[in-house]
mmCIF file of C-alpha atoms in Angstrom:
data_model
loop_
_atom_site.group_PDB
_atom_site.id
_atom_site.type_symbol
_atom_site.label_atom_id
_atom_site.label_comp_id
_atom_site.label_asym_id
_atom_site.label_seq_id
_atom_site.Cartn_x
_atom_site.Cartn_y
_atom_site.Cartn_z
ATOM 1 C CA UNK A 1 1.197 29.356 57.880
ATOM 2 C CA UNK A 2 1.220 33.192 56.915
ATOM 3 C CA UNK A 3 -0.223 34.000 53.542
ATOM 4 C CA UNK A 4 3.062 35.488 52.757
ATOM 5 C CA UNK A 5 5.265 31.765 53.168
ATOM 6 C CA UNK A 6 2.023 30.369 51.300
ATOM 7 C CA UNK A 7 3.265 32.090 48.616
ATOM 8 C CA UNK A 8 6.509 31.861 48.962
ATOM 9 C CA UNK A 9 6.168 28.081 49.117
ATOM 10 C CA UNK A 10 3.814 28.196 45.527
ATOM 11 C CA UNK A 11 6.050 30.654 43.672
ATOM 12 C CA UNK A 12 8.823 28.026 44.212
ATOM 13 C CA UNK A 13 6.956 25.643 42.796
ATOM 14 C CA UNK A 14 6.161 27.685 39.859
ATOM 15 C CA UNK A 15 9.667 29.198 39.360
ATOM 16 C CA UNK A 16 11.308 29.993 36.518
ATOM 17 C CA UNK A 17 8.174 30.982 35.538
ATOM 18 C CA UNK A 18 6.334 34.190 37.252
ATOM 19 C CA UNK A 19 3.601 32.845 39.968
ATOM 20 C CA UNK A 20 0.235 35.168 40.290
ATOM 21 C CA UNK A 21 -2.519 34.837 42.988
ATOM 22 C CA UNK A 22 -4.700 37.024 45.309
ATOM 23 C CA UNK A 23 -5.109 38.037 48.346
ATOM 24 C CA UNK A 24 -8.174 38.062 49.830
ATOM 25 C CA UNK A 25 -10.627 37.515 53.229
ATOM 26 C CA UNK A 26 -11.161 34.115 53.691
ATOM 27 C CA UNK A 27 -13.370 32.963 56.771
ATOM 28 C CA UNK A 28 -12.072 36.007 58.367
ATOM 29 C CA UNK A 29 -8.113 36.063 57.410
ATOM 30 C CA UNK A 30 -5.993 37.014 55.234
ATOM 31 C CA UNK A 31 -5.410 33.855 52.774
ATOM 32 C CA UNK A 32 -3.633 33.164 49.489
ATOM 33 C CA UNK A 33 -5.381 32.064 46.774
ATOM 34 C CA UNK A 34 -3.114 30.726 43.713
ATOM 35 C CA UNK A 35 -4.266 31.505 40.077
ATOM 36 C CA UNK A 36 -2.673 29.993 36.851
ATOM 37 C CA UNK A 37 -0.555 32.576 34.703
ATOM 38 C CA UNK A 38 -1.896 32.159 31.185
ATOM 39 C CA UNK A 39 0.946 34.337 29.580
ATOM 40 C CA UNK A 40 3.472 32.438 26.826
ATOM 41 C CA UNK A 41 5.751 34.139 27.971
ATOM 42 C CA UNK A 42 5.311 33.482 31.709
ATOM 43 C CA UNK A 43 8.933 33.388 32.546
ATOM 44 C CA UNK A 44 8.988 37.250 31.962
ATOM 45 C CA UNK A 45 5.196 38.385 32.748
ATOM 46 C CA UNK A 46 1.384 36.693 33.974
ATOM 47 C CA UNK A 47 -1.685 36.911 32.906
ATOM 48 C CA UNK A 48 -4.083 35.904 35.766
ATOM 49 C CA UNK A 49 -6.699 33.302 34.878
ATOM 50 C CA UNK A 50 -10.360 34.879 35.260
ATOM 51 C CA UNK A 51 -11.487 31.948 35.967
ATOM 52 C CA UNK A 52 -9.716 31.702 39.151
ATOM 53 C CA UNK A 53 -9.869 35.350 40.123
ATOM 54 C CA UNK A 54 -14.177 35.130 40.031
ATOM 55 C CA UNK A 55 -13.556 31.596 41.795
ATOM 56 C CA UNK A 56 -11.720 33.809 44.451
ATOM 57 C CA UNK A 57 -14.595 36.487 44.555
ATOM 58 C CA UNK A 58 -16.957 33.945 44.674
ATOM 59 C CA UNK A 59 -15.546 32.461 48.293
ATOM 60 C CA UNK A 60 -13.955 35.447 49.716
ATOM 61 C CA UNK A 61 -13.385 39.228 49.323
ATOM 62 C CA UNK A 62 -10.353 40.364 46.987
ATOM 63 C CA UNK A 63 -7.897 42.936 48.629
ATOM 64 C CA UNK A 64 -4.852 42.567 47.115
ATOM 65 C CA UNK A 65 -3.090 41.034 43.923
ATOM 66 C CA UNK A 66 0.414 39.300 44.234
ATOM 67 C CA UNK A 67 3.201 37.795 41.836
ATOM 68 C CA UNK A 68 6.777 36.618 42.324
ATOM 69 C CA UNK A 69 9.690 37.809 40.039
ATOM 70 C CA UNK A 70 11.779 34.425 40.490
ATOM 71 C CA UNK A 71 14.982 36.121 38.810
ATOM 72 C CA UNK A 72 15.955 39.770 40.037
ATOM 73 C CA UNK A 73 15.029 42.433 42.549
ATOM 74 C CA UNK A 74 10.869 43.003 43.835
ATOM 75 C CA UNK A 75 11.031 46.124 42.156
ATOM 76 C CA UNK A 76 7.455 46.969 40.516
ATOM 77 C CA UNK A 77 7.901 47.266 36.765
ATOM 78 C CA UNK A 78 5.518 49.867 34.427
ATOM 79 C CA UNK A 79 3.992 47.200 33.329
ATOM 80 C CA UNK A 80 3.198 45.927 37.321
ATOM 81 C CA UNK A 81 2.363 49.623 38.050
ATOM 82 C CA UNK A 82 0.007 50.002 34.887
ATOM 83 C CA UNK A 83 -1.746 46.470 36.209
ATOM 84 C CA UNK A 84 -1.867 48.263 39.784
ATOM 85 C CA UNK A 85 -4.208 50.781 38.505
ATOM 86 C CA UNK A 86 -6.237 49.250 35.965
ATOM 87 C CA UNK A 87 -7.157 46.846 38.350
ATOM 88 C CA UNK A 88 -7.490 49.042 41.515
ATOM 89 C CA UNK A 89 -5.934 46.568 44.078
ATOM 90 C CA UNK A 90 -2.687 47.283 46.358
ATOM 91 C CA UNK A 91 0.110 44.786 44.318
ATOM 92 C CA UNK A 92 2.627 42.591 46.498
ATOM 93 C CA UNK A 93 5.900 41.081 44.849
ATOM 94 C CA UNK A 94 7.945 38.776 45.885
ATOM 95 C CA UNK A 95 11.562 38.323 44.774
ATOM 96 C CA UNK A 96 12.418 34.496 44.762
ATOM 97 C CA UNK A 97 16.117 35.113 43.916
ATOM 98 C CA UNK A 98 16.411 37.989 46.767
ATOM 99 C CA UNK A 99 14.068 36.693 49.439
ATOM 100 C CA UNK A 100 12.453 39.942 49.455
ATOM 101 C CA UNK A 101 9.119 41.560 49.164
ATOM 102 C CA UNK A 102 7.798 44.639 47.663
ATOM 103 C CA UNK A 103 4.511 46.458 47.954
ATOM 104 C CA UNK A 104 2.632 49.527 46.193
ATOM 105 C CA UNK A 105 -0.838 50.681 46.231
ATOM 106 C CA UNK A 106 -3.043 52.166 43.362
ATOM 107 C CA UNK A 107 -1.506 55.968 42.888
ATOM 108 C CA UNK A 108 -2.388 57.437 39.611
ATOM 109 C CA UNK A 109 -0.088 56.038 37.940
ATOM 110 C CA UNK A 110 0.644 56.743 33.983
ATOM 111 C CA UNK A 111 2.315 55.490 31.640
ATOM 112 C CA UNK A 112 5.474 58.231 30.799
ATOM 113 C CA UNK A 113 4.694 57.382 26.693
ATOM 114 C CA UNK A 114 2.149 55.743 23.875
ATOM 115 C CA UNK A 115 5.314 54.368 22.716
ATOM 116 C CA UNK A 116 7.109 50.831 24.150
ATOM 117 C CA UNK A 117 4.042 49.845 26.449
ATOM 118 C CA UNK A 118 3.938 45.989 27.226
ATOM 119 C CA UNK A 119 0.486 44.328 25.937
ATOM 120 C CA UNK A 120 -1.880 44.146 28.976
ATOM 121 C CA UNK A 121 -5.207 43.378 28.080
ATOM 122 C CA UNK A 122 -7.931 45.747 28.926
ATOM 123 C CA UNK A 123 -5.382 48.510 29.676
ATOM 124 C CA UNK A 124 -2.206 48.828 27.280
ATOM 125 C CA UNK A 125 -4.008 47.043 23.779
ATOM 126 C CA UNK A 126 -4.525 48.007 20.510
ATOM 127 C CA UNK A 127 -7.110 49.535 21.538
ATOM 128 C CA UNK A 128 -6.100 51.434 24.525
ATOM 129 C CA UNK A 129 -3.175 53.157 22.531
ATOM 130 C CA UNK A 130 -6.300 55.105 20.694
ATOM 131 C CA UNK A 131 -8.471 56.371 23.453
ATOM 132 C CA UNK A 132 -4.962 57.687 25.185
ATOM 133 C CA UNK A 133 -4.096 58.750 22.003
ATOM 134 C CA UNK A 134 -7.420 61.264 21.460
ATOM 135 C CA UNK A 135 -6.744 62.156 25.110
ATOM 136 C CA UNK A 136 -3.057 63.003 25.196
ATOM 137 C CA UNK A 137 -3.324 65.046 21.572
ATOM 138 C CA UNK A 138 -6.863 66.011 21.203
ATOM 139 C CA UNK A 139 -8.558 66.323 24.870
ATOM 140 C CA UNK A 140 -11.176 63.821 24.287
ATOM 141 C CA UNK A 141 -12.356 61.138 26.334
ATOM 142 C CA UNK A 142 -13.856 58.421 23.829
ATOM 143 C CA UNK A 143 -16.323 56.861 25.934
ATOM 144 C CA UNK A 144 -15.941 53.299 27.346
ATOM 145 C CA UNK A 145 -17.309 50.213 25.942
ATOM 146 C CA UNK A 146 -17.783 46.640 27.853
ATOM 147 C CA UNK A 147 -15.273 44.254 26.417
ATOM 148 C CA UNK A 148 -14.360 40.738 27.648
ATOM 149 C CA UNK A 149 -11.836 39.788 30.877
ATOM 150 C CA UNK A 150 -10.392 37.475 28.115
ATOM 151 C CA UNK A 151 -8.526 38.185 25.363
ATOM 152 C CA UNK A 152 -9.062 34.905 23.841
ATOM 153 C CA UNK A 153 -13.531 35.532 24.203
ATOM 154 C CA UNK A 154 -12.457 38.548 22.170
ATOM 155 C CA UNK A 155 -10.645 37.336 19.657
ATOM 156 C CA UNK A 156 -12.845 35.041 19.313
ATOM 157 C CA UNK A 157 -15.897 37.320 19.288
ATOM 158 C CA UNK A 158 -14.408 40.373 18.672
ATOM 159 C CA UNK A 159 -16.496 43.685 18.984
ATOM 160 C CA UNK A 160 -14.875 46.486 17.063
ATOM 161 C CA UNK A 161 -17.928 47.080 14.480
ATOM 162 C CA UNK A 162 -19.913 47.396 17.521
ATOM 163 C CA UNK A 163 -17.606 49.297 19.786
ATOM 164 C CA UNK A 164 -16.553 52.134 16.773
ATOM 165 C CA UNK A 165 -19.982 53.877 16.420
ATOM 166 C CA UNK A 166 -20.460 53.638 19.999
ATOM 167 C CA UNK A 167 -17.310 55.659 20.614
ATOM 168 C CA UNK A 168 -18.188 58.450 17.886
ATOM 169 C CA UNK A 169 -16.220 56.400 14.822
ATOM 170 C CA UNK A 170 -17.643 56.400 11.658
ATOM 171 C CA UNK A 171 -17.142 54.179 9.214
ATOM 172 C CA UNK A 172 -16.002 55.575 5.706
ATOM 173 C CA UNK A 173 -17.307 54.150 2.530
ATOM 174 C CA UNK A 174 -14.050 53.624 1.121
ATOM 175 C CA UNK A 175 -10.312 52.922 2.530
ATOM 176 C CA UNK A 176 -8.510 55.635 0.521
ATOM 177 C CA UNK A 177 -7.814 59.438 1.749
ATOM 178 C CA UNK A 178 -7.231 58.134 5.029
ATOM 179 C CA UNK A 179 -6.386 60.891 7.838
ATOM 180 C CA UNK A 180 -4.564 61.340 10.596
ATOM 181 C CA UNK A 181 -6.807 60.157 13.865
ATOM 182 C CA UNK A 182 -8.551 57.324 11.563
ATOM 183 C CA UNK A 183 -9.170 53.908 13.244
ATOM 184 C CA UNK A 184 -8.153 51.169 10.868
ATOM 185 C CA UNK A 185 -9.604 47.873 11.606
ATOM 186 C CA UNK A 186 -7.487 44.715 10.353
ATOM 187 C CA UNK A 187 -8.651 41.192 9.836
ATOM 188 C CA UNK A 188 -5.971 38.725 11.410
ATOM 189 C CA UNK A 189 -4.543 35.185 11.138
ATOM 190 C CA UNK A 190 -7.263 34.455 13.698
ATOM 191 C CA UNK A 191 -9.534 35.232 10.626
ATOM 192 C CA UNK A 192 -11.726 37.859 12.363
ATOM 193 C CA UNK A 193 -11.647 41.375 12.579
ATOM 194 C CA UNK A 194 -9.834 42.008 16.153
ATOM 195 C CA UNK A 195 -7.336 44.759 15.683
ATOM 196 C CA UNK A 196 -6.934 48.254 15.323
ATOM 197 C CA UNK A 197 -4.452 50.682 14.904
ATOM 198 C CA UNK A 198 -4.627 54.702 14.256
ATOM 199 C CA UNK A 199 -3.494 56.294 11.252
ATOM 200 C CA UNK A 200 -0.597 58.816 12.826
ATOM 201 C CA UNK A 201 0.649 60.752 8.788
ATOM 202 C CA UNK A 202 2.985 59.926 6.675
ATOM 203 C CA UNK A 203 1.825 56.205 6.078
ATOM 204 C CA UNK A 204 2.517 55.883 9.493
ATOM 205 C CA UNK A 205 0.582 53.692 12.480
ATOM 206 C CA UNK A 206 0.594 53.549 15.877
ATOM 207 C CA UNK A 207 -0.176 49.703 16.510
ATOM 208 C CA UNK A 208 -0.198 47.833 19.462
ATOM 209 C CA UNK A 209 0.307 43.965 18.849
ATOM 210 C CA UNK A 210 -0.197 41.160 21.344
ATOM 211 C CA UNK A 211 3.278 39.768 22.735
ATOM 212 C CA UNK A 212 5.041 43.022 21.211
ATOM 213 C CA UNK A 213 5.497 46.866 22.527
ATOM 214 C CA UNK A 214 3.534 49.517 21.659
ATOM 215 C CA UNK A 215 5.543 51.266 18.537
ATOM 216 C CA UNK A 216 5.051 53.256 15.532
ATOM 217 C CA UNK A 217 4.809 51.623 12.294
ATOM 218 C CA UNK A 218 4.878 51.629 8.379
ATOM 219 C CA UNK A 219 1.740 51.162 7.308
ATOM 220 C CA UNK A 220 2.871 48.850 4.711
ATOM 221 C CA UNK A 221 1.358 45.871 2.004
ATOM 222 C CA UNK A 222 1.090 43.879 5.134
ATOM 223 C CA UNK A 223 -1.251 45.774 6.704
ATOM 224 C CA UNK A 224 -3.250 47.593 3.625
ATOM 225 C CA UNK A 225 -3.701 43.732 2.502
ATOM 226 C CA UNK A 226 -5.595 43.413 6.165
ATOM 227 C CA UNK A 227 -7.373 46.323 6.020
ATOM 228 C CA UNK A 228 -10.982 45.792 6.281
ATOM 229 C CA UNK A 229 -12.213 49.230 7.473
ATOM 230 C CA UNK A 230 -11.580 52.714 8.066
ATOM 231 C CA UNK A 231 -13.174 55.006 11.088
ATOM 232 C CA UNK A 232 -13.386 58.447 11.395
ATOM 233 C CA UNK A 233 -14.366 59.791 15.026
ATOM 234 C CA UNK A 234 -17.372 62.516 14.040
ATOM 235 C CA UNK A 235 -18.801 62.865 17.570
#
């Protein structure tokens, strides 16, 4: 059995919901090796488990990532094109519905906006919307910082007080006369302080929420209720 009608035979299994492995060099040929999709909403997207990706590393060498789309055409979305390069691999996807595969490689790759991004973790986040946004508007490359493959290790243990200075953000002594390019840092349901969003004018945000699209937004009660710090890049 090909890798290809090994995963065929597991997205089938998995369908309606969106089936996610690897490929990789197993013993000297090309093998599938199944991961779980951790997304909610795992009829529409995946979210690979770690777990089994560094299980995968761990026995053989990683050369490719692959998912099915069990309803509709192959066709890579942005959000399958923005995994493609944050991860670096060559993607393969399999329509269930069409019997049909598709297949793209790492190309540069860019998102065409800041605005309507799908949530992918470690490359379209809350905190990914900033460093493009002092890129795209003021030519600076904040540097990177070494965050978690999991979302949920973040949340959990999240890093932003840490990650701010290290970036060139200072924090301000008080919340008021807030500017445009400020990081504001939120405490959440989750009860810990793992979100950001930039201050854009005009009481405005740009915000990127988990399970939601990247948007602009009033920076309203809600949020000035949550506030719990306000950073101001001085690098």
């Amino acid at each position: 059995m090909t890798w290809q009608q090994s995963f065929i035979k597991y997205a089938k299994e998995q369908a309606p919901a969106e089936a996610c492995g690897l490929l990789a060099i197993i013993k000297g040929k090309e093998t599938f090796w199944p991961c779980k999709n951790l997304a909610e909403g795992k009829f529409e997207f995946f979210i690979m488990d770690p777990d089994d990706w560094a299980e995968c590393e761990d026995t053989g060498e990683v050369i490719g990532v692959i998912h099915s789309h069990p309803v509709g055409a192959a066709t890579p979305s942005d959000t399958d094109k923005a995994a493609c390069e944050h991860l670096g691999f060559p993607y393969y996807i399999y329509s269930i519905e069409l019997d049909h595969w598709e297949s793209f490689e790492p190309s540069g790759w860019k998102a065409p906006s800041l605005i309507g991004r799908k949530f992918i973790w470690g490359k379209y986040d809350c905190w990914s919307i900033i460093s493009d946004w002092y890129l795209e508007t003021k030519n600076i490359k904040l540097k990177e910082w070494k965050r978690p493959k999991r979302i949920k290790d973040f949340t959990q243990n999240p890093l932003f007080e840490k990650g701010l200075p290290i970036t060139g953000f200072k924090k301000q002594e008080s919340n008021k006369n807030i500017e445009v390019g400020d990081v504001l840092l939120f405490k959440t349901v989750a009860g810990t302080l793992n979100h950001v969003a930039l201050y854009i004018g005009d009481n405005m945000i740009l915000n990127h929420n988990i399970k939601a699209l990247s948007c602009r937004e009033l920076f309203d009660l809600r949020y000035q209720q949550a506030l719990r710090g306000v950073y101001r890049y001085a690098a």
